[in-house]
Amino acid sequence: MKQYFFKVNSITHAEKGAKILRSQGFNASVKRAGRPASLEGCSYSILVTGGNIDNARAYLIKNNIRITGEFGGAG
Amino acid sequence: MIYLDNAATTYPKPRAVIESVYRSFSECGANPGRSGYDMAMRTASQIYNCREKAAEFFALSSPENVLFVPNCTTAINIVLKGVLKCGDHVIVSDLEHNAVMRPLFEMMKTRGIKYTAAHVCENDDDKTVLNFKNAITPNTKLIFCTHASNVFGLVLPIKRLSELAHRNNILFGVDAAQSAGVLPINIEKYEIDFLCVPGHKGLYGPMGTGMLLLRNDIPLKSFVEGGTGSLSAKLAQPDFLPDRFESGTCNTSGIIGLSSGISFVRGQGVTRIYEREITLMRFLYRELQKIDGIILYTSIPKIGSHVPLISFNMKKMHSEETAKLLYDDEIAVRAGLHCSPCAHSSFGTLQSGTVRICPSIYTNRNEIKHLIKKIGKIANRVNL
């Protein structure tokens, strides 16, 4: 299954986002951001394994989770 | 020991709270929000769980608007110092704790802010609201008041005060030091912009925990700047919640304990706890009325208008002396001013202070009976 990362501002936003996605049936967990942008420094990501990434993104935005980056192969 | 000083901090703490704090040292011993290995992530998840639980408990839709602080006093300082600028006016009640009055006094000297203390009328919410209304000036930026007096137990009509504030484009904040976990508080329904909460009183968490809950992300200035584990390459403090207000390592064990405390209170039921404790205080009040030489300062505690605590004195005796005599029989109560000189000024007890009795969910009727018996003995001796 393909993995997709939504980078967010903080651990709190990552925890919140992952919980929201799990409640919607996504396989989502919190990971340390593997590729921090040099101008930003530390951050966390929501790892989504499988599922419709467009829908996952829409849920995060709807719940005011500020996405600061995305990477991975769309599932 | 019979512990009746629960308005200062609840004791004992529930076993679940003690065990969760103990476990946190072995299972959640890493710094949350800083690293990516399992224990760090587990710890962060526990902290978020508490945030979520607190948001739900106070009916706040966004868990990130729950800020962890060391105590209720810090939460109050963040609000007052974040909102009030030079020339601003704030309305408080005349029953406020020094957690409110000292920051205001300091800001009066250093920032030129002004405040008015509105008189709270027991059992007359109309008059109380009118007193707040009459204190509004064109410069009033904030109405900030205690939900319930920590000395006399009077409950303020916060829903009506919130409506008054918002009708006049004024922000509204509440010090819930004596009410959180005892009275139901719904931030969204009551439209409380700032709710300041201790973790270690009615929520049964460890001392050193507190929360500030923000209804909206009002652009309050950060209070302490530093490491947050986020946007680390930037020297500017993150502008988003909760990181704007949570610099430095948090009280992980305390917050995990607080999380268990909130679960405990939810399990018991706020209303059930309140009714149980009010019943005990009504029993105490009636028995104290029968003893010669006892001075009571309020009407009998009632659901909705009082929190479960009673202040009293014995004629011809300073409150500190009474507390000392009670402790000779291992009854622990607090005497003096309870850090609320303004409330004592309003009730005329600034010289004597008061003896304060406050139960918790663990207090039983036999303990109150024992207290009454002891007070009766002291009174007999004094009245001879």
CSV table of C-alpha atoms in Angstrom, one decimal:
chain,number,residue,atom,x,y,z
A,1,MET,CA,0.0,0.0,0.0
A,2,LYS,CA,1.2,3.4,-0.8
A,3,GLN,CA,2.2,5.9,1.9
A,4,TYR,CA,1.5,9.6,1.9
A,5,PHE,CA,2.7,12.2,4.3
A,6,PHE,CA,0.9,15.5,5.2
A,7,LYS,CA,3.3,17.7,7.0
A,8,VAL,CA,1.8,20.0,9.6
A,9,ASN,CA,3.0,22.7,12.0
A,10,SER,CA,3.1,20.9,15.3
A,11,ILE,CA,2.7,17.6,17.1
A,12,THR,CA,-0.7,18.8,18.4
A,13,HIS,CA,-2.0,19.4,14.8
A,14,ALA,CA,-0.5,16.0,13.8
A,15,GLU,CA,-2.3,14.2,16.6
A,16,LYS,CA,-5.6,16.0,15.9
A,17,GLY,CA,-5.4,15.4,12.1
A,18,ALA,CA,-4.5,11.7,12.5
A,19,LYS,CA,-7.4,11.2,14.9
A,20,ILE,CA,-9.8,12.9,12.6
A,21,LEU,CA,-8.7,10.7,9.7
A,22,ARG,CA,-8.8,7.5,11.7
A,23,SER,CA,-12.4,8.4,12.7
A,24,GLN,CA,-13.2,8.6,9.0
A,25,GLY,CA,-11.7,5.1,8.4
A,26,PHE,CA,-8.2,6.1,7.2
A,27,ASN,CA,-5.1,4.2,8.3
A,28,ALA,CA,-3.4,7.3,9.8
A,29,SER,CA,-0.6,7.8,12.3
A,30,VAL,CA,1.8,10.5,13.5
A,31,LYS,CA,5.4,10.5,12.4
A,32,ARG,CA,8.3,12.8,12.8
A,33,ALA,CA,8.7,14.7,9.5
A,34,GLY,CA,11.4,12.9,7.5
A,35,ARG,CA,12.2,15.8,5.3
A,36,PRO,CA,12.1,19.1,7.2
A,37,ALA,CA,12.4,22.1,5.1
A,38,SER,CA,15.6,23.9,6.0
A,39,LEU,CA,13.9,27.2,6.6
A,40,GLU,CA,11.4,25.7,9.0
A,41,GLY,CA,13.1,23.2,11.2
A,42,CYS,CA,11.4,20.5,13.2
A,43,SER,CA,7.9,19.3,12.4
A,44,TYR,CA,5.6,16.3,12.3
A,45,SER,CA,3.6,14.5,9.6
A,46,ILE,CA,0.4,12.6,9.4
A,47,LEU,CA,1.2,9.3,7.6
A,48,VAL,CA,-1.7,8.0,5.6
A,49,THR,CA,-1.4,4.5,4.3
A,50,GLY,CA,-3.8,3.7,1.5
A,51,GLY,CA,-7.2,5.3,1.0
A,52,ASN,CA,-8.2,8.3,-1.1
A,53,ILE,CA,-5.6,11.0,-0.4
A,54,ASP,CA,-7.8,13.8,-1.9
A,55,ASN,CA,-10.5,12.9,0.6
A,56,ALA,CA,-8.0,12.8,3.5
A,57,ARG,CA,-6.7,16.2,2.5
A,58,ALA,CA,-10.2,17.6,2.4
A,59,TYR,CA,-11.0,16.3,5.9
A,60,LEU,CA,-7.8,17.9,7.2
A,61,ILE,CA,-8.6,21.3,5.6
A,62,LYS,CA,-12.2,21.1,6.8
A,63,ASN,CA,-11.0,20.7,10.3
A,64,ASN,CA,-8.6,23.6,10.1
A,65,ILE,CA,-5.4,21.5,10.1
A,66,ARG,CA,-2.8,23.7,8.3
A,67,ILE,CA,-0.9,21.5,5.9
A,68,THR,CA,2.6,22.8,5.3
A,69,GLY,CA,3.8,20.2,2.8
A,70,GLU,CA,2.9,16.8,1.2
A,71,PHE,CA,5.0,14.0,-0.2
A,72,GLY,CA,4.7,10.4,-1.1
A,73,GLY,CA,2.9,8.4,-3.8
A,74,ALA,CA,-0.8,8.9,-4.0
A,75,GLY,CA,-2.7,5.8,-3.2
B,1,MET,CA,-6.6,13.5,59.5
B,2,ILE,CA,-9.9,14.9,58.3
B,3,TYR,CA,-9.0,17.0,55.3
B,4,LEU,CA,-11.4,19.9,54.6
B,5,ASP,CA,-9.1,22.2,52.7
B,6,ASN,CA,-10.2,21.0,49.3
B,7,ALA,CA,-10.6,24.6,48.0
B,8,ALA,CA,-6.8,24.9,48.2
B,9,THR,CA,-6.2,21.5,46.5
B,10,THR,CA,-8.2,18.3,46.6
B,11,TYR,CA,-6.8,15.5,48.8
B,12,PRO,CA,-6.6,12.6,48.5
B,13,LYS,CA,-6.3,12.2,44.7
B,14,PRO,CA,-8.1,9.3,43.1
B,15,ARG,CA,-6.1,6.1,42.8
B,16,ALA,CA,-6.3,6.2,39.0
B,17,VAL,CA,-4.6,9.6,39.1
B,18,ILE,CA,-1.8,8.5,41.4
B,19,GLU,CA,-1.2,5.3,39.3
B,20,SER,CA,-1.2,7.2,36.0
B,21,VAL,CA,1.4,9.6,37.3
B,22,TYR,CA,3.5,6.8,38.6
B,23,ARG,CA,3.3,4.9,35.3
B,24,SER,CA,4.1,8.0,33.3
B,25,PHE,CA,7.7,8.0,34.6
B,26,SER,CA,8.3,4.6,33.1
B,27,GLU,CA,6.0,4.6,30.1
B,28,CYS,CA,6.0,8.2,29.0
B,29,GLY,CA,9.4,9.4,30.1
B,30,ALA,CA,10.4,11.2,26.9
B,31,ASN,CA,9.9,14.8,26.0
B,32,PRO,CA,6.7,15.1,23.9
B,33,GLY,CA,6.7,16.9,20.6
B,34,ARG,CA,10.5,16.9,20.3
B,35,SER,CA,11.5,13.6,18.8
B,36,GLY,CA,10.1,10.7,16.7
B,37,TYR,CA,11.0,7.5,18.5
B,38,ASP,CA,8.2,5.4,20.1
B,39,MET,CA,8.3,6.7,23.7
B,40,ALA,CA,8.4,10.3,22.6
B,41,MET,CA,5.4,9.7,20.3
B,42,ARG,CA,3.6,7.8,23.0
B,43,THR,CA,4.1,10.7,25.4
B,44,ALA,CA,2.9,13.2,22.9
B,45,SER,CA,-0.2,11.1,22.3
B,46,GLN,CA,-1.0,11.1,26.0
B,47,ILE,CA,-0.6,14.9,26.2
B,48,TYR,CA,-3.0,15.3,23.2
B,49,ASN,CA,-5.5,12.9,24.8
B,50,CYS,CA,-5.6,15.2,27.8
B,51,ARG,CA,-6.1,18.2,25.6
B,52,GLU,CA,-8.9,16.5,23.8
B,53,LYS,CA,-10.5,15.3,27.1
B,54,ALA,CA,-10.4,18.8,28.5
B,55,ALA,CA,-11.9,20.3,25.4
B,56,GLU,CA,-14.8,17.9,25.5
B,57,PHE,CA,-15.3,18.4,29.3
B,58,PHE,CA,-15.7,22.1,28.8
B,59,ALA,CA,-17.5,21.8,25.5
B,60,LEU,CA,-14.8,23.4,23.4
B,61,SER,CA,-14.7,22.3,19.8
B,62,SER,CA,-10.9,22.7,19.2
B,63,PRO,CA,-8.5,20.7,21.4
B,64,GLU,CA,-5.6,22.9,20.3
B,65,ASN,CA,-7.3,25.8,22.0
B,66,VAL,CA,-6.6,24.1,25.3
B,67,LEU,CA,-3.3,25.4,26.6
B,68,PHE,CA,-1.4,23.7,29.4
B,69,VAL,CA,0.0,26.1,32.0
B,70,PRO,CA,1.5,25.6,35.5
B,71,ASN,CA,-1.6,26.8,37.3
B,72,CYS,CA,-4.7,28.9,37.1
B,73,THR,CA,-2.8,32.0,38.2
B,74,THR,CA,-0.6,31.8,35.1
B,75,ALA,CA,-3.6,31.4,32.9
B,76,ILE,CA,-5.1,34.5,34.4
B,77,ASN,CA,-1.9,36.4,33.9
B,78,ILE,CA,-1.7,35.4,30.2
B,79,VAL,CA,-5.2,36.7,29.7
B,80,LEU,CA,-4.9,40.0,31.6
B,81,LYS,CA,-1.5,40.9,30.3
B,82,GLY,CA,-2.3,39.7,26.8
B,83,VAL,CA,-5.5,41.7,26.5
B,84,LEU,CA,-5.0,44.9,28.4
B,85,LYS,CA,-3.1,47.8,27.0
B,86,CYS,CA,-2.4,51.3,28.2
B,87,GLY,CA,-5.7,53.2,28.8
B,88,ASP,CA,-7.8,50.0,28.8
B,89,HIS,CA,-10.4,49.4,31.5
B,90,VAL,CA,-11.4,46.1,32.9
B,91,ILE,CA,-14.4,45.2,35.2
B,92,VAL,CA,-13.9,42.5,37.8
B,93,SER,CA,-16.1,41.5,40.8
B,94,ASP,CA,-15.4,42.5,44.3
B,95,LEU,CA,-14.8,38.9,45.3
B,96,GLU,CA,-11.6,38.3,43.2
B,97,HIS,CA,-8.6,36.4,44.3
B,98,ASN,CA,-5.1,38.0,44.2
B,99,ALA,CA,-4.5,35.9,41.1
B,100,VAL,CA,-6.6,38.6,39.4
B,101,MET,CA,-6.1,41.6,41.6
B,102,ARG,CA,-2.3,41.6,41.8
B,103,PRO,CA,-1.7,41.5,38.0
B,104,LEU,CA,-4.3,44.3,37.7
B,105,PHE,CA,-2.6,46.3,40.4
B,106,GLU,CA,0.8,45.9,38.7
B,107,MET,CA,-0.6,46.8,35.3
B,108,MET,CA,-2.3,49.9,36.8
B,109,LYS,CA,1.1,51.1,37.9
B,110,THR,CA,3.1,50.0,34.8
B,111,ARG,CA,0.6,50.2,31.9
B,112,GLY,CA,-1.9,52.8,33.1
B,113,ILE,CA,-4.8,50.4,32.9
B,114,LYS,CA,-7.9,51.0,35.1
B,115,TYR,CA,-10.3,48.6,36.7
B,116,THR,CA,-13.6,48.7,38.5
B,117,ALA,CA,-14.7,46.1,41.0
B,118,ALA,CA,-18.4,45.4,40.7
B,119,HIS,CA,-20.3,44.4,43.8
B,120,VAL,CA,-21.7,40.9,43.8
B,121,CYS,CA,-25.1,40.6,45.5
B,122,GLU,CA,-25.8,37.3,47.1
B,123,ASN,CA,-29.0,35.7,45.7
B,124,ASP,CA,-29.7,38.6,43.5
B,125,ASP,CA,-28.2,38.1,40.0
B,126,ASP,CA,-30.2,41.0,38.6
B,127,LYS,CA,-28.5,43.5,40.9
B,128,THR,CA,-25.1,41.9,40.3
B,129,VAL,CA,-25.5,42.1,36.5
B,130,LEU,CA,-26.6,45.7,36.9
B,131,ASN,CA,-23.6,46.6,38.9
B,132,PHE,CA,-21.3,45.2,36.1
B,133,LYS,CA,-23.4,47.1,33.5
B,134,ASN,CA,-23.1,50.4,35.4
B,135,ALA,CA,-19.3,49.9,35.5
B,136,ILE,CA,-18.9,49.8,31.7
B,137,THR,CA,-17.0,52.7,30.1
B,138,PRO,CA,-16.1,53.4,26.5
B,139,ASN,CA,-12.6,52.0,27.3
B,140,THR,CA,-13.8,48.7,28.8
B,141,LYS,CA,-12.0,46.0,27.0
B,142,LEU,CA,-12.6,43.0,29.3
B,143,ILE,CA,-15.0,41.7,31.9
B,144,PHE,CA,-13.1,39.1,34.0
B,145,CYS,CA,-14.5,37.5,37.0
B,146,THR,CA,-14.4,34.5,39.3
B,147,HIS,CA,-17.1,31.9,38.6
B,148,ALA,CA,-17.4,31.3,42.4
B,149,SER,CA,-15.8,33.0,45.4
B,150,ASN,CA,-13.1,31.0,46.9
B,151,VAL,CA,-13.9,32.5,50.3
B,152,PHE,CA,-17.7,32.7,50.5
B,153,GLY,CA,-18.8,30.3,47.8
B,154,LEU,CA,-21.1,32.7,45.9
B,155,VAL,CA,-21.6,31.8,42.3
B,156,LEU,CA,-21.6,34.6,39.8
B,157,PRO,CA,-24.1,34.6,36.9
B,158,ILE,CA,-21.5,34.1,34.2
B,159,LYS,CA,-23.8,33.4,31.4
B,160,ARG,CA,-25.6,36.7,31.9
B,161,LEU,CA,-22.3,38.6,32.4
B,162,SER,CA,-21.0,37.0,29.2
B,163,GLU,CA,-24.1,38.3,27.3
B,164,LEU,CA,-23.6,41.7,28.8
B,165,ALA,CA,-20.0,41.8,27.7
B,166,HIS,CA,-20.6,40.6,24.2
B,167,ARG,CA,-23.6,43.0,23.7
B,168,ASN,CA,-21.1,45.8,24.4
B,169,ASN,CA,-18.2,44.3,22.3
B,170,ILE,CA,-16.3,43.5,25.4
B,171,LEU,CA,-14.2,40.3,25.9
B,172,PHE,CA,-15.2,38.0,28.7
B,173,GLY,CA,-13.0,35.8,30.9
B,174,VAL,CA,-13.7,33.5,33.8
B,175,ASP,CA,-11.5,32.3,36.7
B,176,ALA,CA,-12.9,28.8,37.3
B,177,ALA,CA,-10.6,28.0,40.2
B,178,GLN,CA,-13.4,26.9,42.5
B,179,SER,CA,-15.9,25.8,40.0
B,180,ALA,CA,-14.2,23.6,37.4
B,181,GLY,CA,-15.2,20.0,38.1
B,182,VAL,CA,-17.9,21.2,40.5
B,183,LEU,CA,-20.2,23.3,38.3
B,184,PRO,CA,-21.0,22.4,34.7
B,185,ILE,CA,-19.1,24.9,32.4
B,186,ASN,CA,-19.9,25.0,28.7
B,187,ILE,CA,-17.6,27.4,27.0
B,188,GLU,CA,-19.5,27.6,23.7
B,189,LYS,CA,-22.9,28.0,25.3
B,190,TYR,CA,-21.8,30.5,27.8
B,191,GLU,CA,-19.6,32.2,25.2
B,192,ILE,CA,-16.6,32.4,27.5
B,193,ASP,CA,-13.6,33.9,25.6
B,194,PHE,CA,-11.1,32.9,28.2
B,195,LEU,CA,-11.5,30.1,30.8
B,196,CYS,CA,-8.8,29.8,33.4
B,197,VAL,CA,-8.8,26.4,35.2
B,198,PRO,CA,-6.6,24.8,37.9
B,199,GLY,CA,-5.9,21.1,37.3
B,200,HIS,CA,-5.5,20.2,41.0
B,201,LYS,CA,-8.7,21.2,42.6
B,202,GLY,CA,-12.1,20.0,41.3
B,203,LEU,CA,-10.5,18.1,38.4
B,204,TYR,CA,-8.4,16.0,40.9
B,205,GLY,CA,-5.2,16.3,39.0
B,206,PRO,CA,-1.7,16.9,40.4
B,207,MET,CA,-0.6,20.3,41.7
B,208,GLY,CA,1.4,22.2,39.2
B,209,THR,CA,-1.2,21.7,36.4
B,210,GLY,CA,-3.6,24.3,35.0
B,211,MET,CA,-5.2,25.2,31.7
B,212,LEU,CA,-6.3,28.2,29.7
B,213,LEU,CA,-9.1,27.4,27.3
B,214,LEU,CA,-9.6,29.9,24.4
B,215,ARG,CA,-13.0,29.9,22.7
B,216,ASN,CA,-11.5,31.5,19.6
B,217,ASP,CA,-7.9,32.2,18.6
B,218,ILE,CA,-8.0,35.7,19.8
B,219,PRO,CA,-4.6,37.3,19.0
B,220,LEU,CA,-3.3,37.3,22.5
B,221,LYS,CA,0.5,38.0,22.8
B,222,SER,CA,2.7,35.0,23.8
B,223,PHE,CA,3.6,35.1,27.5
B,224,VAL,CA,6.8,33.1,27.5
B,225,GLU,CA,8.8,32.5,24.4
B,226,GLY,CA,11.1,29.6,23.7
B,227,GLY,CA,11.4,26.1,22.3
B,228,THR,CA,8.2,24.5,21.1
B,229,GLY,CA,9.5,21.7,18.9
B,230,SER,CA,7.9,23.4,15.9
B,231,LEU,CA,9.2,25.8,13.3
B,232,SER,CA,12.6,25.6,15.1
B,233,ALA,CA,14.6,27.4,12.4
B,234,LYS,CA,12.6,30.5,12.9
B,235,LEU,CA,13.4,32.9,15.8
B,236,ALA,CA,9.9,34.2,15.9
B,237,GLN,CA,7.5,32.4,18.3
B,238,PRO,CA,5.0,30.2,16.4
B,239,ASP,CA,1.8,32.1,16.0
B,240,PHE,CA,-0.5,29.0,16.1
B,241,LEU,CA,-2.1,27.3,19.1
B,242,PRO,CA,-1.1,25.8,21.4
B,243,ASP,CA,2.6,26.4,20.6
B,244,ARG,CA,2.3,30.1,20.9
B,245,PHE,CA,1.8,29.7,24.6
B,246,GLU,CA,3.6,26.4,25.4
B,247,SER,CA,7.3,27.1,25.3
B,248,GLY,CA,9.7,24.8,27.1
B,249,THR,CA,9.1,21.2,28.4
B,250,CYS,CA,5.6,20.7,29.7
B,251,ASN,CA,4.7,19.0,33.0
B,252,THR,CA,4.2,15.7,31.3
B,253,SER,CA,3.5,13.6,34.4
B,254,GLY,CA,1.2,16.3,35.8
B,255,ILE,CA,-0.8,16.5,32.5
B,256,ILE,CA,-1.1,12.7,32.3
B,257,GLY,CA,-2.4,12.7,35.9
B,258,LEU,CA,-4.8,15.6,35.0
B,259,SER,CA,-6.1,13.5,32.2
B,260,SER,CA,-7.0,10.7,34.7
B,261,GLY,CA,-8.5,13.3,37.0
B,262,ILE,CA,-10.8,14.6,34.3
B,263,SER,CA,-11.9,11.0,33.5
B,264,PHE,CA,-12.5,10.4,37.2
B,265,VAL,CA,-14.8,13.5,37.4
B,266,ARG,CA,-16.6,12.6,34.2
B,267,GLY,CA,-17.1,9.1,35.6
B,268,GLN,CA,-18.5,10.4,38.9
B,269,GLY,CA,-20.6,13.1,37.2
B,270,VAL,CA,-20.1,16.8,37.9
B,271,THR,CA,-23.8,17.2,39.0
B,272,ARG,CA,-23.6,14.2,41.3
B,273,ILE,CA,-20.4,15.5,42.9
B,274,TYR,CA,-21.9,19.0,43.3
B,275,GLU,CA,-25.1,17.8,44.8
B,276,ARG,CA,-23.3,15.4,47.2
B,277,GLU,CA,-21.0,18.2,48.5
B,278,ILE,CA,-23.7,20.8,48.7
B,279,THR,CA,-25.8,18.4,50.8
B,280,LEU,CA,-22.9,18.0,53.2
B,281,MET,CA,-22.4,21.8,53.4
B,282,ARG,CA,-26.1,22.4,54.0
B,283,PHE,CA,-26.0,19.9,56.9
B,284,LEU,CA,-22.9,21.6,58.3
B,285,TYR,CA,-24.5,25.0,57.9
B,286,ARG,CA,-27.6,24.0,59.8
B,287,GLU,CA,-25.6,22.5,62.6
B,288,LEU,CA,-23.3,25.5,62.9
B,289,GLN,CA,-26.4,27.7,63.2
B,290,LYS,CA,-27.3,25.9,66.4
B,291,ILE,CA,-24.0,26.6,68.1
B,292,ASP,CA,-23.7,29.8,70.2
B,293,GLY,CA,-21.0,32.2,69.1
B,294,ILE,CA,-20.7,31.0,65.5
B,295,ILE,CA,-20.7,33.7,62.8
B,296,LEU,CA,-21.8,32.7,59.3
B,297,TYR,CA,-21.5,35.1,56.4
B,298,THR,CA,-23.8,33.8,53.7
B,299,SER,CA,-27.2,32.3,53.5
B,300,ILE,CA,-27.4,28.5,53.5
B,301,PRO,CA,-25.5,27.0,50.4
B,302,LYS,CA,-27.9,26.3,47.6
B,303,ILE,CA,-27.6,24.5,44.3
B,304,GLY,CA,-26.9,27.1,41.6
B,305,SER,CA,-26.0,30.0,43.8
B,306,HIS,CA,-23.2,28.6,45.9
B,307,VAL,CA,-20.3,26.2,45.5
B,308,PRO,CA,-19.8,23.8,48.4
B,309,LEU,CA,-17.8,25.7,50.9
B,310,ILE,CA,-18.5,27.6,54.1
B,311,SER,CA,-16.6,30.4,55.7
B,312,PHE,CA,-17.3,31.0,59.4
B,313,ASN,CA,-15.7,32.5,62.6
B,314,MET,CA,-16.2,32.1,66.3
B,315,LYS,CA,-16.9,35.2,68.3
B,316,LYS,CA,-13.9,36.4,70.3
B,317,MET,CA,-11.5,34.2,68.3
B,318,HIS,CA,-9.3,34.9,65.3
B,319,SER,CA,-9.8,32.5,62.4
B,320,GLU,CA,-6.1,31.3,62.7
B,321,GLU,CA,-6.7,30.3,66.3
B,322,THR,CA,-9.8,28.4,65.4
B,323,ALA,CA,-8.0,26.5,62.7
B,324,LYS,CA,-5.2,25.7,65.1
B,325,LEU,CA,-7.6,24.3,67.7
B,326,LEU,CA,-9.3,22.2,65.0
B,327,TYR,CA,-6.0,20.8,63.9
B,328,ASP,CA,-5.3,19.7,67.5
B,329,ASP,CA,-8.0,17.2,66.7
B,330,GLU,CA,-6.4,16.5,63.2
B,331,ILE,CA,-9.0,18.5,61.3
B,332,ALA,CA,-7.2,20.3,58.5
B,333,VAL,CA,-8.9,23.6,57.4
B,334,ARG,CA,-7.6,26.8,56.1
B,335,ALA,CA,-7.9,30.1,57.9
B,336,GLY,CA,-7.0,33.7,57.2
B,337,LEU,CA,-7.6,35.7,54.0
B,338,HIS,CA,-7.3,32.9,51.4
B,339,CYS,CA,-5.4,35.2,49.1
B,340,SER,CA,-8.6,37.2,48.6
B,341,PRO,CA,-8.4,40.5,50.6
B,342,CYS,CA,-11.0,42.2,48.3
B,343,ALA,CA,-13.6,39.5,49.1
B,344,HIS,CA,-12.9,40.0,52.8
B,345,SER,CA,-13.2,43.8,52.5
B,346,SER,CA,-16.7,43.3,50.9
B,347,PHE,CA,-17.8,41.0,53.8
B,348,GLY,CA,-16.1,43.0,56.6
B,349,THR,CA,-13.7,40.2,57.6
B,350,LEU,CA,-10.4,41.7,56.6
B,351,GLN,CA,-9.2,41.8,60.2
B,352,SER,CA,-10.3,38.4,61.4
B,353,GLY,CA,-10.1,36.4,58.1
B,354,THR,CA,-12.4,33.3,58.1
B,355,VAL,CA,-12.2,29.6,58.7
B,356,ARG,CA,-13.0,27.9,55.4
B,357,ILE,CA,-14.5,24.4,55.2
B,358,CYS,CA,-14.5,22.7,51.8
B,359,PRO,CA,-15.3,19.1,51.1
B,360,SER,CA,-14.3,16.8,48.2
B,361,ILE,CA,-16.0,13.7,46.8
B,362,TYR,CA,-14.2,11.7,49.5
B,363,THR,CA,-15.6,13.7,52.4
B,364,ASN,CA,-18.3,11.8,54.3
B,365,ARG,CA,-21.0,12.8,56.8
B,366,ASN,CA,-19.2,11.3,59.7
B,367,GLU,CA,-16.3,13.6,59.2
B,368,ILE,CA,-18.6,16.6,59.1
B,369,LYS,CA,-20.2,15.4,62.3
B,370,HIS,CA,-16.8,15.1,63.9
B,371,LEU,CA,-16.0,18.6,62.8
B,372,ILE,CA,-19.3,19.9,64.2
B,373,LYS,CA,-18.7,18.2,67.5
B,374,LYS,CA,-15.2,19.7,67.8
B,375,ILE,CA,-16.4,23.2,66.9
B,376,GLY,CA,-19.1,22.8,69.5
B,377,LYS,CA,-16.5,22.0,72.2
B,378,ILE,CA,-14.3,25.0,71.2
B,379,ALA,CA,-17.4,27.2,71.3
B,380,ASN,CA,-18.4,26.0,74.8
B,381,ARG,CA,-14.9,26.8,76.1
B,382,VAL,CA,-14.9,30.3,74.5
B,383,ASN,CA,-18.4,31.1,75.7
B,384,LEU,CA,-17.8,30.1,79.3
